[in-house]
Coordinates of C-alpha atoms in Angstrom, one line a residue:
Chain A
M1 CA 91.0 104.4 220.9
K2 CA 90.6 100.7 222.7
L3 CA 90.0 98.9 219.6
A4 CA 93.0 100.6 217.8
G5 CA 95.1 99.3 221.1
K6 CA 94.5 95.6 220.6
T7 CA 94.5 95.7 217.0
L8 CA 98.2 96.9 217.4
I9 CA 98.8 94.3 219.7
V10 CA 97.2 91.4 217.6
L11 CA 99.4 92.7 214.2
L12 CA 102.4 92.8 217.1
L13 CA 102.3 89.7 218.0
T14 CA 101.1 88.0 214.0
L15 CA 104.4 89.5 213.0
G16 CA 106.4 87.6 215.7
A17 CA 104.9 84.6 215.4
F18 CA 105.9 85.6 211.5
I19 CA 109.6 85.2 212.0
A20 CA 109.5 82.7 214.7
V21 CA 107.8 80.4 212.3
A22 CA 109.7 81.2 208.6
P23 CA 112.5 80.1 209.0
F24 CA 110.7 76.6 209.2
L25 CA 108.9 76.7 206.4
W26 CA 111.9 77.9 204.4
L27 CA 113.9 75.3 205.8
L28 CA 111.0 72.8 204.3
S29 CA 110.6 74.5 201.7
T30 CA 114.5 74.1 200.4
S31 CA 113.8 70.1 201.6
F32 CA 111.5 69.3 198.4
K33 CA 114.0 71.5 196.2
G34 CA 116.0 70.4 192.8
T35 CA 119.8 71.1 192.5
E36 CA 118.5 73.7 189.8
E37 CA 116.1 75.0 191.6
L38 CA 118.0 75.7 194.9
F39 CA 120.4 78.9 194.7
A40 CA 117.7 80.6 192.0
F41 CA 117.4 84.0 191.9
P42 CA 114.5 85.3 193.0
P43 CA 114.5 81.9 195.1
S44 CA 111.0 80.2 194.9
L45 CA 109.4 80.0 198.6
I46 CA 107.4 76.8 196.7
P47 CA 109.0 74.1 194.9
K48 CA 107.7 74.9 191.3
H49 CA 109.1 71.1 190.9
G50 CA 108.3 69.3 194.3
V51 CA 110.6 66.1 194.9
T52 CA 111.3 63.8 197.8
Q53 CA 114.7 62.6 196.4
N54 CA 116.9 64.2 199.3
Y55 CA 114.6 62.4 201.5
S56 CA 115.6 59.0 200.4
G57 CA 119.2 60.6 199.3
V58 CA 120.0 61.0 202.8
W59 CA 119.2 58.7 203.8
N60 CA 121.0 56.2 200.9
A61 CA 124.1 58.7 200.8
V62 CA 124.6 59.0 205.1
P63 CA 124.3 56.0 207.5
F64 CA 121.3 58.7 208.5
G65 CA 119.1 55.8 210.4
I66 CA 122.2 55.0 212.1
Y67 CA 121.8 59.1 213.7
F68 CA 118.8 58.4 214.7
I69 CA 118.9 55.5 216.0
N70 CA 121.8 56.4 218.4
S71 CA 119.6 59.7 218.6
I72 CA 117.0 58.0 220.0
I73 CA 119.3 55.7 222.4
V74 CA 120.7 58.9 224.1
A75 CA 117.4 60.6 224.8
A76 CA 115.6 57.5 226.4
T77 CA 118.4 56.3 228.1
S78 CA 119.3 59.9 229.5
I79 CA 115.4 60.1 230.7
F80 CA 115.1 56.9 232.5
L81 CA 118.5 57.8 235.0
N82 CA 117.6 60.9 235.4
V83 CA 113.8 60.5 236.2
L84 CA 115.2 57.7 238.2
I85 CA 118.0 59.1 240.1
S86 CA 116.0 62.9 240.7
S87 CA 112.8 61.6 242.5
L88 CA 114.7 58.9 244.8
A89 CA 116.9 62.1 245.5
G90 CA 114.2 64.6 245.5
F91 CA 111.8 62.5 247.8
S92 CA 114.5 61.8 250.5
L93 CA 115.5 65.5 250.7
A94 CA 112.0 65.9 250.7
R95 CA 110.1 63.6 252.8
F96 CA 113.3 62.6 255.4
R97 CA 114.8 64.3 257.8
F98 CA 118.2 63.5 258.2
R99 CA 122.0 64.8 259.3
G100 CA 123.4 66.3 256.7
R101 CA 120.3 67.0 254.4
N102 CA 120.5 70.5 254.4
F103 CA 124.5 70.2 253.0
F104 CA 123.2 67.2 250.5
F105 CA 120.6 69.9 249.1
F106 CA 123.8 72.8 248.8
L107 CA 125.7 70.7 246.9
I108 CA 123.6 69.7 244.6
I109 CA 122.1 73.4 244.6
S110 CA 125.7 74.6 243.6
T111 CA 126.1 71.5 240.6
M112 CA 123.7 74.0 238.5
M113 CA 126.4 76.6 238.8
I114 CA 128.7 74.5 237.2
P115 CA 128.9 75.1 233.4
K116 CA 129.0 72.0 230.8
E117 CA 131.6 74.0 229.0
V118 CA 134.4 74.4 231.9
I119 CA 134.0 70.9 232.6
I120 CA 134.5 69.2 229.5
I121 CA 137.8 68.8 229.8
P122 CA 138.1 66.8 232.9
L123 CA 135.2 64.8 232.0
Y124 CA 137.1 63.7 228.6
T125 CA 140.0 62.8 230.8
T126 CA 137.0 60.5 233.0
V127 CA 135.3 58.6 230.2
L128 CA 138.6 58.0 228.3
R129 CA 139.9 56.7 231.5
M130 CA 136.6 54.7 232.2
G131 CA 137.1 53.5 228.8
M132 CA 133.9 54.9 227.5
A133 CA 135.4 57.4 224.8
D134 CA 133.7 57.2 221.3
S135 CA 130.1 55.6 222.7
L136 CA 127.0 56.6 223.9
L137 CA 126.9 55.7 227.0
G138 CA 129.9 58.6 227.3
V139 CA 127.9 60.8 226.3
I140 CA 125.0 59.9 228.4
L141 CA 126.6 59.5 231.0
P142 CA 128.1 62.1 232.2
F143 CA 125.1 64.5 232.3
A144 CA 122.8 62.6 232.6
V145 CA 121.6 63.6 236.6
E146 CA 121.5 67.2 236.3
G147 CA 120.6 69.6 240.1
F148 CA 117.8 70.5 238.3
G149 CA 115.8 67.6 238.2
I150 CA 116.5 66.6 241.7
Y151 CA 115.6 70.2 242.9
M152 CA 111.7 70.5 240.5
M153 CA 111.6 66.3 241.8
R154 CA 112.1 67.7 245.9
L155 CA 109.8 70.4 244.9
A156 CA 106.9 67.9 243.9
F157 CA 107.2 65.7 247.1
L158 CA 107.4 68.5 249.6
S159 CA 104.2 69.9 247.6
I160 CA 102.6 66.5 248.9
P161 CA 100.3 66.3 252.0
K162 CA 101.1 64.8 255.2
E163 CA 98.6 62.7 255.4
I164 CA 99.3 60.7 252.4
E165 CA 102.4 59.3 253.8
E166 CA 101.1 59.0 257.0
A167 CA 97.9 56.4 256.1
G168 CA 101.2 54.9 254.2
I169 CA 102.5 54.3 257.3
M170 CA 100.2 53.0 259.4
D171 CA 99.2 50.7 256.0
G172 CA 103.1 49.3 257.4
V173 CA 104.3 49.7 254.0
S174 CA 108.0 50.1 253.8
S175 CA 110.1 53.7 252.1
L176 CA 110.7 52.2 249.0
Q177 CA 107.0 51.7 248.5
L178 CA 105.9 54.6 249.6
W179 CA 108.1 56.6 247.2
W180 CA 107.6 53.8 244.5
R181 CA 103.7 53.0 244.4
V182 CA 102.2 55.5 247.0
M183 CA 104.3 58.9 245.9
L184 CA 105.6 58.9 242.9
P185 CA 102.2 58.5 240.7
M186 CA 101.4 61.9 242.9
T187 CA 104.3 63.7 240.8
K188 CA 103.2 62.2 237.3
P189 CA 103.6 66.0 236.0
S190 CA 106.6 67.3 237.0
M191 CA 108.4 63.4 235.6
A192 CA 106.2 64.8 232.4
A193 CA 108.1 68.2 232.6
L194 CA 111.3 66.9 233.5
T195 CA 111.3 64.3 230.8
I196 CA 110.2 66.5 228.2
F197 CA 113.2 68.9 229.4
T198 CA 114.9 66.0 229.0
F199 CA 114.3 65.4 225.2
I200 CA 114.9 68.7 224.6
G201 CA 118.4 68.8 225.8
T202 CA 119.4 65.4 224.6
W203 CA 118.6 66.0 222.0
G204 CA 120.1 68.9 220.6
D205 CA 122.7 68.7 222.5
F206 CA 126.2 69.3 220.3
L207 CA 129.4 70.2 222.2
W208 CA 130.0 67.4 224.6
P209 CA 129.0 64.5 221.5
L210 CA 130.5 66.6 219.6
V211 CA 133.8 65.6 222.2
V212 CA 133.2 61.9 223.2
L213 CA 131.8 60.7 219.1
K214 CA 134.8 59.7 216.7
S215 CA 133.1 57.0 214.6
P216 CA 130.0 58.5 211.8
E217 CA 128.3 54.4 213.1
H218 CA 128.3 56.6 217.3
Y219 CA 127.4 60.2 215.8
T220 CA 124.6 61.3 217.2
L221 CA 121.7 62.9 214.8
Q222 CA 123.6 66.8 215.5
V223 CA 127.7 65.1 215.3
G224 CA 126.0 64.0 211.7
L225 CA 123.8 66.7 211.2
S226 CA 127.1 68.8 211.4
S227 CA 129.4 66.3 209.7
M228 CA 127.3 67.1 206.6
I229 CA 128.0 70.2 206.1
G230 CA 131.9 69.9 205.8
T231 CA 131.8 66.6 203.5
F232 CA 128.3 68.2 200.9
V233 CA 130.2 71.1 201.0
D234 CA 127.0 72.7 199.1
N235 CA 124.8 69.6 199.5
Y236 CA 121.8 72.0 201.1
R237 CA 119.6 69.4 199.8
Y238 CA 120.6 66.3 201.5
V239 CA 121.0 68.8 205.1
A240 CA 117.8 69.7 204.9
A241 CA 115.8 67.1 204.7
G242 CA 118.3 65.5 207.7
S243 CA 117.3 68.6 209.5
V244 CA 113.4 68.8 209.0
L245 CA 113.4 64.4 209.7
A246 CA 116.0 65.7 212.9
I247 CA 113.2 68.2 214.7
V248 CA 110.2 66.2 213.4
P249 CA 110.1 64.3 216.9
V250 CA 110.8 67.3 218.6
I251 CA 108.1 68.9 217.5
I252 CA 105.8 65.9 217.8
V253 CA 107.0 65.6 221.5
F254 CA 106.7 69.0 222.0
L255 CA 103.4 69.6 220.5
F256 CA 101.8 67.2 223.0
M257 CA 103.2 67.6 226.2
Q258 CA 103.3 71.7 226.1
K259 CA 101.5 71.9 229.3
Y260 CA 104.1 70.0 231.1
F261 CA 107.2 72.1 229.9
E262 CA 105.4 75.1 230.4
R263 CA 104.9 74.4 233.2
G264 CA 108.6 73.2 234.0
I265 CA 109.4 76.4 233.0
F266 CA 107.2 77.9 235.3
A267 CA 108.2 76.1 238.0
G268 CA 111.9 77.0 237.6
A269 CA 111.4 80.4 237.0
S270 CA 109.7 81.0 240.8
K271 CA 113.1 79.7 242.6
Chain B
M1 CA 112.4 52.4 258.5
S2 CA 116.5 52.5 259.3
R3 CA 118.6 55.6 259.5
R4 CA 120.3 54.8 256.9
T5 CA 116.7 55.0 254.3
P6 CA 117.0 58.5 253.4
Y7 CA 121.1 58.1 251.8
F8 CA 120.3 55.3 250.4
F9 CA 117.8 57.4 248.0
L10 CA 120.0 60.2 247.9
L11 CA 123.3 57.4 246.5
P12 CA 123.3 57.5 243.1
A13 CA 122.9 61.1 243.0
I14 CA 125.6 62.0 245.0
V15 CA 127.9 59.6 243.3
F16 CA 126.4 61.1 239.3
L17 CA 127.1 64.9 240.4
A18 CA 130.1 63.8 242.5
W19 CA 131.9 62.0 239.7
F20 CA 131.6 63.9 237.4
M21 CA 130.4 67.7 238.3
V22 CA 132.0 68.3 240.9
V23 CA 135.5 66.5 241.1
P24 CA 136.2 67.8 237.5
A25 CA 135.1 71.5 238.4
L26 CA 138.0 71.5 240.9
Q27 CA 140.1 69.0 238.4
I28 CA 140.2 71.9 235.9
F29 CA 141.7 74.2 238.0
Y30 CA 144.7 71.1 238.8
Y31 CA 144.7 70.7 234.9
S32 CA 145.5 73.7 234.5
F33 CA 149.0 74.3 236.0
L34 CA 149.7 70.8 234.1
N35 CA 151.2 71.0 231.0
Y36 CA 148.8 67.7 229.5
S37 CA 148.0 66.3 226.3
V38 CA 146.5 63.0 225.6
F39 CA 149.2 61.8 224.1
S40 CA 152.0 62.2 226.5
A41 CA 153.2 61.7 230.4
S42 CA 152.1 65.5 232.2
T43 CA 154.2 67.4 234.3
F44 CA 153.4 70.7 236.6
V45 CA 154.1 74.0 234.9
G46 CA 153.3 76.4 237.6
M47 CA 151.5 79.5 236.3
E48 CA 153.0 79.2 232.9
N49 CA 150.0 78.2 230.5
Y50 CA 148.4 81.3 232.8
R51 CA 151.6 83.3 231.3
R52 CA 151.0 81.8 227.1
L53 CA 147.4 82.8 227.9
F54 CA 147.6 86.2 228.9
A55 CA 150.3 87.2 226.1
D56 CA 147.4 85.3 223.5
V57 CA 145.7 87.5 221.4
N58 CA 143.2 85.2 220.5
F59 CA 142.5 85.0 224.0
W60 CA 141.2 88.1 224.3
W61 CA 139.5 88.4 220.8
T62 CA 137.5 85.8 221.7
L63 CA 137.0 87.2 225.3
L64 CA 135.9 90.3 223.8
N65 CA 133.9 88.3 221.5
S66 CA 131.8 86.9 224.0
F67 CA 131.7 89.8 226.3
L68 CA 130.1 91.4 223.1
F69 CA 127.4 88.8 223.0
I70 CA 126.3 89.9 226.2
L71 CA 124.7 92.9 224.7
V72 CA 122.1 90.7 223.0
T73 CA 121.2 90.4 226.6
P74 CA 119.3 94.0 226.8
V75 CA 118.2 93.2 223.1
L76 CA 116.2 90.1 224.5
M77 CA 114.4 91.6 227.5
F78 CA 112.6 94.1 225.7
L79 CA 111.5 92.3 222.6
S80 CA 110.6 89.3 225.2
L81 CA 108.7 91.5 228.2
V82 CA 106.6 93.1 225.2
L83 CA 106.3 89.7 223.9
A84 CA 104.8 88.4 227.5
L85 CA 102.6 91.8 228.4
C86 CA 101.3 91.8 224.5
V87 CA 100.3 87.9 224.8
R88 CA 98.8 88.5 228.7
N89 CA 96.3 91.2 227.2
L90 CA 95.0 88.8 224.9
Q91 CA 91.7 87.0 225.3
R92 CA 92.0 85.0 222.6
G93 CA 95.1 82.4 221.3
T94 CA 98.1 83.2 223.5
K95 CA 97.9 78.8 222.9
L96 CA 98.3 79.4 219.9
F97 CA 100.6 82.5 219.9
R98 CA 102.8 80.9 223.0
T99 CA 103.2 77.4 220.7
F100 CA 104.2 79.6 217.8
Y101 CA 107.3 81.4 220.0
F102 CA 108.4 78.2 221.5
L103 CA 109.2 76.3 218.2
P104 CA 113.0 78.4 217.7
V105 CA 113.1 77.4 221.7
I106 CA 113.1 73.6 220.9
T107 CA 114.6 73.4 218.0
P108 CA 118.4 71.9 218.7
I109 CA 120.3 74.7 217.7
V110 CA 122.3 72.9 215.0
I111 CA 119.8 73.0 212.9
A112 CA 118.7 76.5 213.9
G113 CA 122.7 77.4 212.8
I114 CA 121.9 75.4 209.4
I115 CA 118.5 77.3 208.9
W116 CA 120.4 81.3 209.0
R117 CA 123.2 79.7 207.7
W118 CA 120.9 79.4 204.3
I119 CA 119.5 82.9 204.8
F120 CA 122.3 84.8 205.7
A121 CA 125.1 83.1 202.9
E122 CA 126.5 85.6 201.0
D123 CA 124.8 86.1 197.1
T124 CA 121.3 82.9 197.6
G125 CA 120.5 84.1 200.7
I126 CA 117.2 85.2 201.4
A127 CA 118.5 87.8 203.4
N128 CA 119.5 89.7 201.0
Y129 CA 117.8 89.1 198.5
F130 CA 115.0 91.2 200.6
L131 CA 117.4 93.8 200.7
S132 CA 118.5 93.9 197.3
L133 CA 114.4 94.0 196.8
L134 CA 115.1 97.6 198.7
S135 CA 118.1 98.3 196.5
I136 CA 120.7 97.7 199.9
P137 CA 123.7 96.2 198.8
N138 CA 124.8 92.3 199.8
V139 CA 125.3 92.4 203.2
H140 CA 128.4 89.9 204.6
W141 CA 126.6 88.2 206.9
L142 CA 128.8 85.6 207.7
T143 CA 132.6 86.2 206.1
E144 CA 133.2 89.9 208.0
Y145 CA 133.9 90.4 211.7
P146 CA 131.9 92.3 213.3
T147 CA 128.5 92.2 211.1
T148 CA 128.7 88.1 212.2
I149 CA 128.3 88.9 215.9
I150 CA 125.3 90.7 214.7
S151 CA 124.4 88.0 212.6
I152 CA 124.8 85.3 215.5
M153 CA 122.9 88.1 217.8
L154 CA 120.1 87.8 215.4
V155 CA 120.4 83.9 215.9
T156 CA 119.8 84.4 219.3
I157 CA 116.9 86.6 219.9
W158 CA 115.2 84.3 217.4
R159 CA 116.0 81.4 219.7
G160 CA 115.2 82.9 223.0
A161 CA 112.6 85.7 222.5
G162 CA 110.1 82.4 222.8
Y163 CA 111.7 81.4 225.7
Y164 CA 112.1 84.7 227.7
M165 CA 108.4 85.7 226.8
M166 CA 107.3 82.3 229.4
I167 CA 109.5 83.9 232.0
F168 CA 108.3 87.6 232.2
L169 CA 104.4 85.4 231.4
A170 CA 105.3 83.6 235.4
G171 CA 106.4 86.6 236.5
L172 CA 103.7 88.8 235.8
A173 CA 101.5 85.8 236.5
L174 CA 102.7 86.1 240.7
I175 CA 101.4 89.9 240.8
P176 CA 98.2 89.5 242.7
K177 CA 95.3 91.1 240.3
E178 CA 94.4 93.3 242.7
V179 CA 97.5 95.2 242.4
E180 CA 96.6 96.0 239.0
E181 CA 93.3 96.4 239.1
A182 CA 93.1 99.1 242.3
S183 CA 95.8 101.2 239.9
L184 CA 93.5 101.2 236.5
I185 CA 90.6 102.5 239.0
D186 CA 93.1 105.3 240.1
G187 CA 93.0 106.4 236.9
A188 CA 96.6 104.9 235.3
T189 CA 96.4 104.4 231.8
I190 CA 97.5 101.7 230.6
F191 CA 101.5 102.3 230.5
Q192 CA 102.0 103.9 233.5
Q193 CA 100.2 100.8 235.1
T194 CA 103.3 99.2 233.2
F195 CA 106.5 101.2 234.1
H196 CA 105.1 102.0 237.1
I197 CA 103.5 99.1 238.8
L198 CA 104.1 96.0 236.2
I199 CA 107.7 96.5 235.4
P200 CA 108.9 97.4 238.8
L201 CA 106.8 94.0 241.1
L202 CA 108.7 92.4 237.7
K203 CA 112.3 93.2 238.8
P204 CA 113.2 89.9 240.4
T205 CA 112.4 88.1 237.1
L206 CA 114.2 91.2 235.1
I207 CA 117.3 90.1 237.2
F208 CA 117.1 86.4 236.9
I209 CA 116.7 86.6 233.0
F210 CA 119.3 88.9 233.1
V211 CA 121.7 86.0 234.8
I212 CA 120.5 83.6 233.0
S213 CA 120.7 85.0 228.9
S214 CA 124.2 86.4 229.7
T215 CA 125.3 83.4 231.3
A216 CA 124.0 81.8 227.8
A217 CA 125.8 84.8 225.9
I218 CA 129.4 84.3 227.3
K219 CA 128.9 80.1 227.1
I220 CA 128.3 80.4 223.0
F221 CA 129.8 77.6 220.4
T222 CA 127.9 76.0 218.4
E223 CA 125.8 78.9 216.7
I224 CA 129.7 79.8 215.6
Y225 CA 130.5 76.9 215.1
I226 CA 128.4 75.8 212.9
M227 CA 127.3 79.2 211.3
I228 CA 130.7 80.8 210.9
P229 CA 133.5 77.4 210.8
G230 CA 135.9 78.4 208.5
A231 CA 136.3 82.4 210.3
P232 CA 140.0 83.3 211.9
M233 CA 139.9 82.1 215.7
A234 CA 139.8 86.1 216.6
N235 CA 136.1 86.5 215.2
K236 CA 135.0 83.7 217.6
A237 CA 134.4 82.9 221.2
L238 CA 135.8 82.0 224.2
V239 CA 134.2 78.4 224.2
S240 CA 135.4 78.3 220.4
F241 CA 138.7 79.2 222.0
L242 CA 139.1 76.3 224.3
Y243 CA 137.6 73.4 222.0
Q244 CA 140.5 74.6 219.6
Q245 CA 143.5 74.2 222.0
A246 CA 141.7 71.2 224.1
F247 CA 140.2 69.3 221.1
E248 CA 142.1 69.9 218.2
R249 CA 145.6 70.7 219.5
F250 CA 145.1 68.1 222.4
D251 CA 146.5 71.0 224.6
L252 CA 144.5 69.7 228.2
G253 CA 146.3 72.2 230.6
Y254 CA 146.4 75.5 228.3
G255 CA 142.7 74.2 226.9
S256 CA 141.8 74.5 231.4
A257 CA 142.9 77.6 232.2
V258 CA 140.4 78.8 229.4
G259 CA 138.0 77.1 231.0
V260 CA 139.5 78.4 234.6
V261 CA 138.8 81.9 233.2
L262 CA 135.0 81.1 232.2
F263 CA 134.4 79.6 235.5
L264 CA 135.3 82.5 237.2
I265 CA 133.4 84.5 235.0
T266 CA 130.7 82.6 235.5
L267 CA 130.4 81.8 238.8
S268 CA 130.9 86.3 239.9
F269 CA 127.7 86.5 237.6
S270 CA 125.9 84.1 240.1
Y271 CA 127.7 85.8 242.7
V272 CA 125.9 88.5 241.6
N273 CA 122.4 86.9 241.1
I274 CA 122.6 85.7 244.7
K275 CA 123.6 89.3 246.1
L276 CA 120.9 91.0 243.9
I277 CA 118.5 88.3 245.3
E278 CA 119.5 88.8 248.8
Q279 CA 118.9 92.4 248.9
R280 CA 115.4 92.4 247.7
G281 CA 114.7 90.2 251.1

């Protein structure tokens, strides 16, 4: 009975894992298919005549390289701003006592209840007025800082023992040095978690870049891919190859930083 | 250290959040009372946008559909709880399973939508191919309402199960080992233990997941944009309607009225969440 139960669990989990992974294999297989095999019925799971033209095709037929670079710029800048500004704010909220601290903390937490989808209209007019419409800066700035990041960094700074702060003050370091040299290095796991959250969030973000970006040379990968479905009406092959290319960085980053990602989810879930 | 120091550290964050979050969240209410397009000066029209909105069938349909998407929540919760309980009872290979279940979570929604659009394609898709092997006639996954809602829900389940499983694992990790061991010594079966001990103790996690999953469901947009772009507006969701009004018809005032409705709904979810958290102490 015990053994039967264990076997059942493993079978169930394996089935689940198959369902989770199979669509990716289908995507990968499609990306190597030639035209004649694409709509073959019954569908072939492993391409009989694997071709790589789809990959070279997507690079040449659309400015895919530019989409890629744009996505990297958006993700890198967002990560930099988010980690820097959240750790400054988290440090302040965790290590100082000052007038209005609770008010500011409450304000920051409250912003987590404002859905992106609700504020895109006023944000669009804001970005328009700031002359940032159809620019990567317009995509980056509005969501560069989010309440969750500050919340997470505050927790990280709260967990540092008082003695370390006192030792630093004894050595006569300034507040800025205390933050940068003494404490920030101790929050590395949280910074790593915030980095991967921001990366996955901005890399996959769609609605806001779709609203802001108008010219193809400014498209991010997601906006570019969605526009390809429109123009290459049935050219599955290029879209498949493009999707594979766009997903590879996410999988690589995730596999290398899975530990921090899971830690971040645990922190978020136990708030 | 000067008395002003903590404020300097806080300043950049407050400027960003005030400028791009708090002010727009207030502006949306103001905009909803305007006749406002990007091309012309705005005029104050009072409740006109809301009067139009409440008389617009597409508003009511998309609102209904957005609420229908919440039906995905109980299914997702059940599946992810089962996965979490299974993964937890495993001695080896948990990391491998967690990695597999997480791939859909980190996949950009656009790409997930593209993949599933092909899987659900009527004549060439692999979903109907498998059904045909079982002699089941073609299902109109992406062309027939309300089947389209179910297809999109399946994608939500595919993407979300691994994420909520992780949150359940986090919740389970908070339950003291002694509680479980004591119940087993008392002779409880594994099922009794799950239903009478673990699930009641998981209540905070259940509430948390219920609220975030429902909030995510009501804001659905990208899956619809990618998977059923040609469907009539009445078969789409509230954010699709907002996007159409504001960014395809440039009626920012009217779109803002939709935004206000969405905001009030999500705020009431947050309110329920806070009340339930207070209740448990």
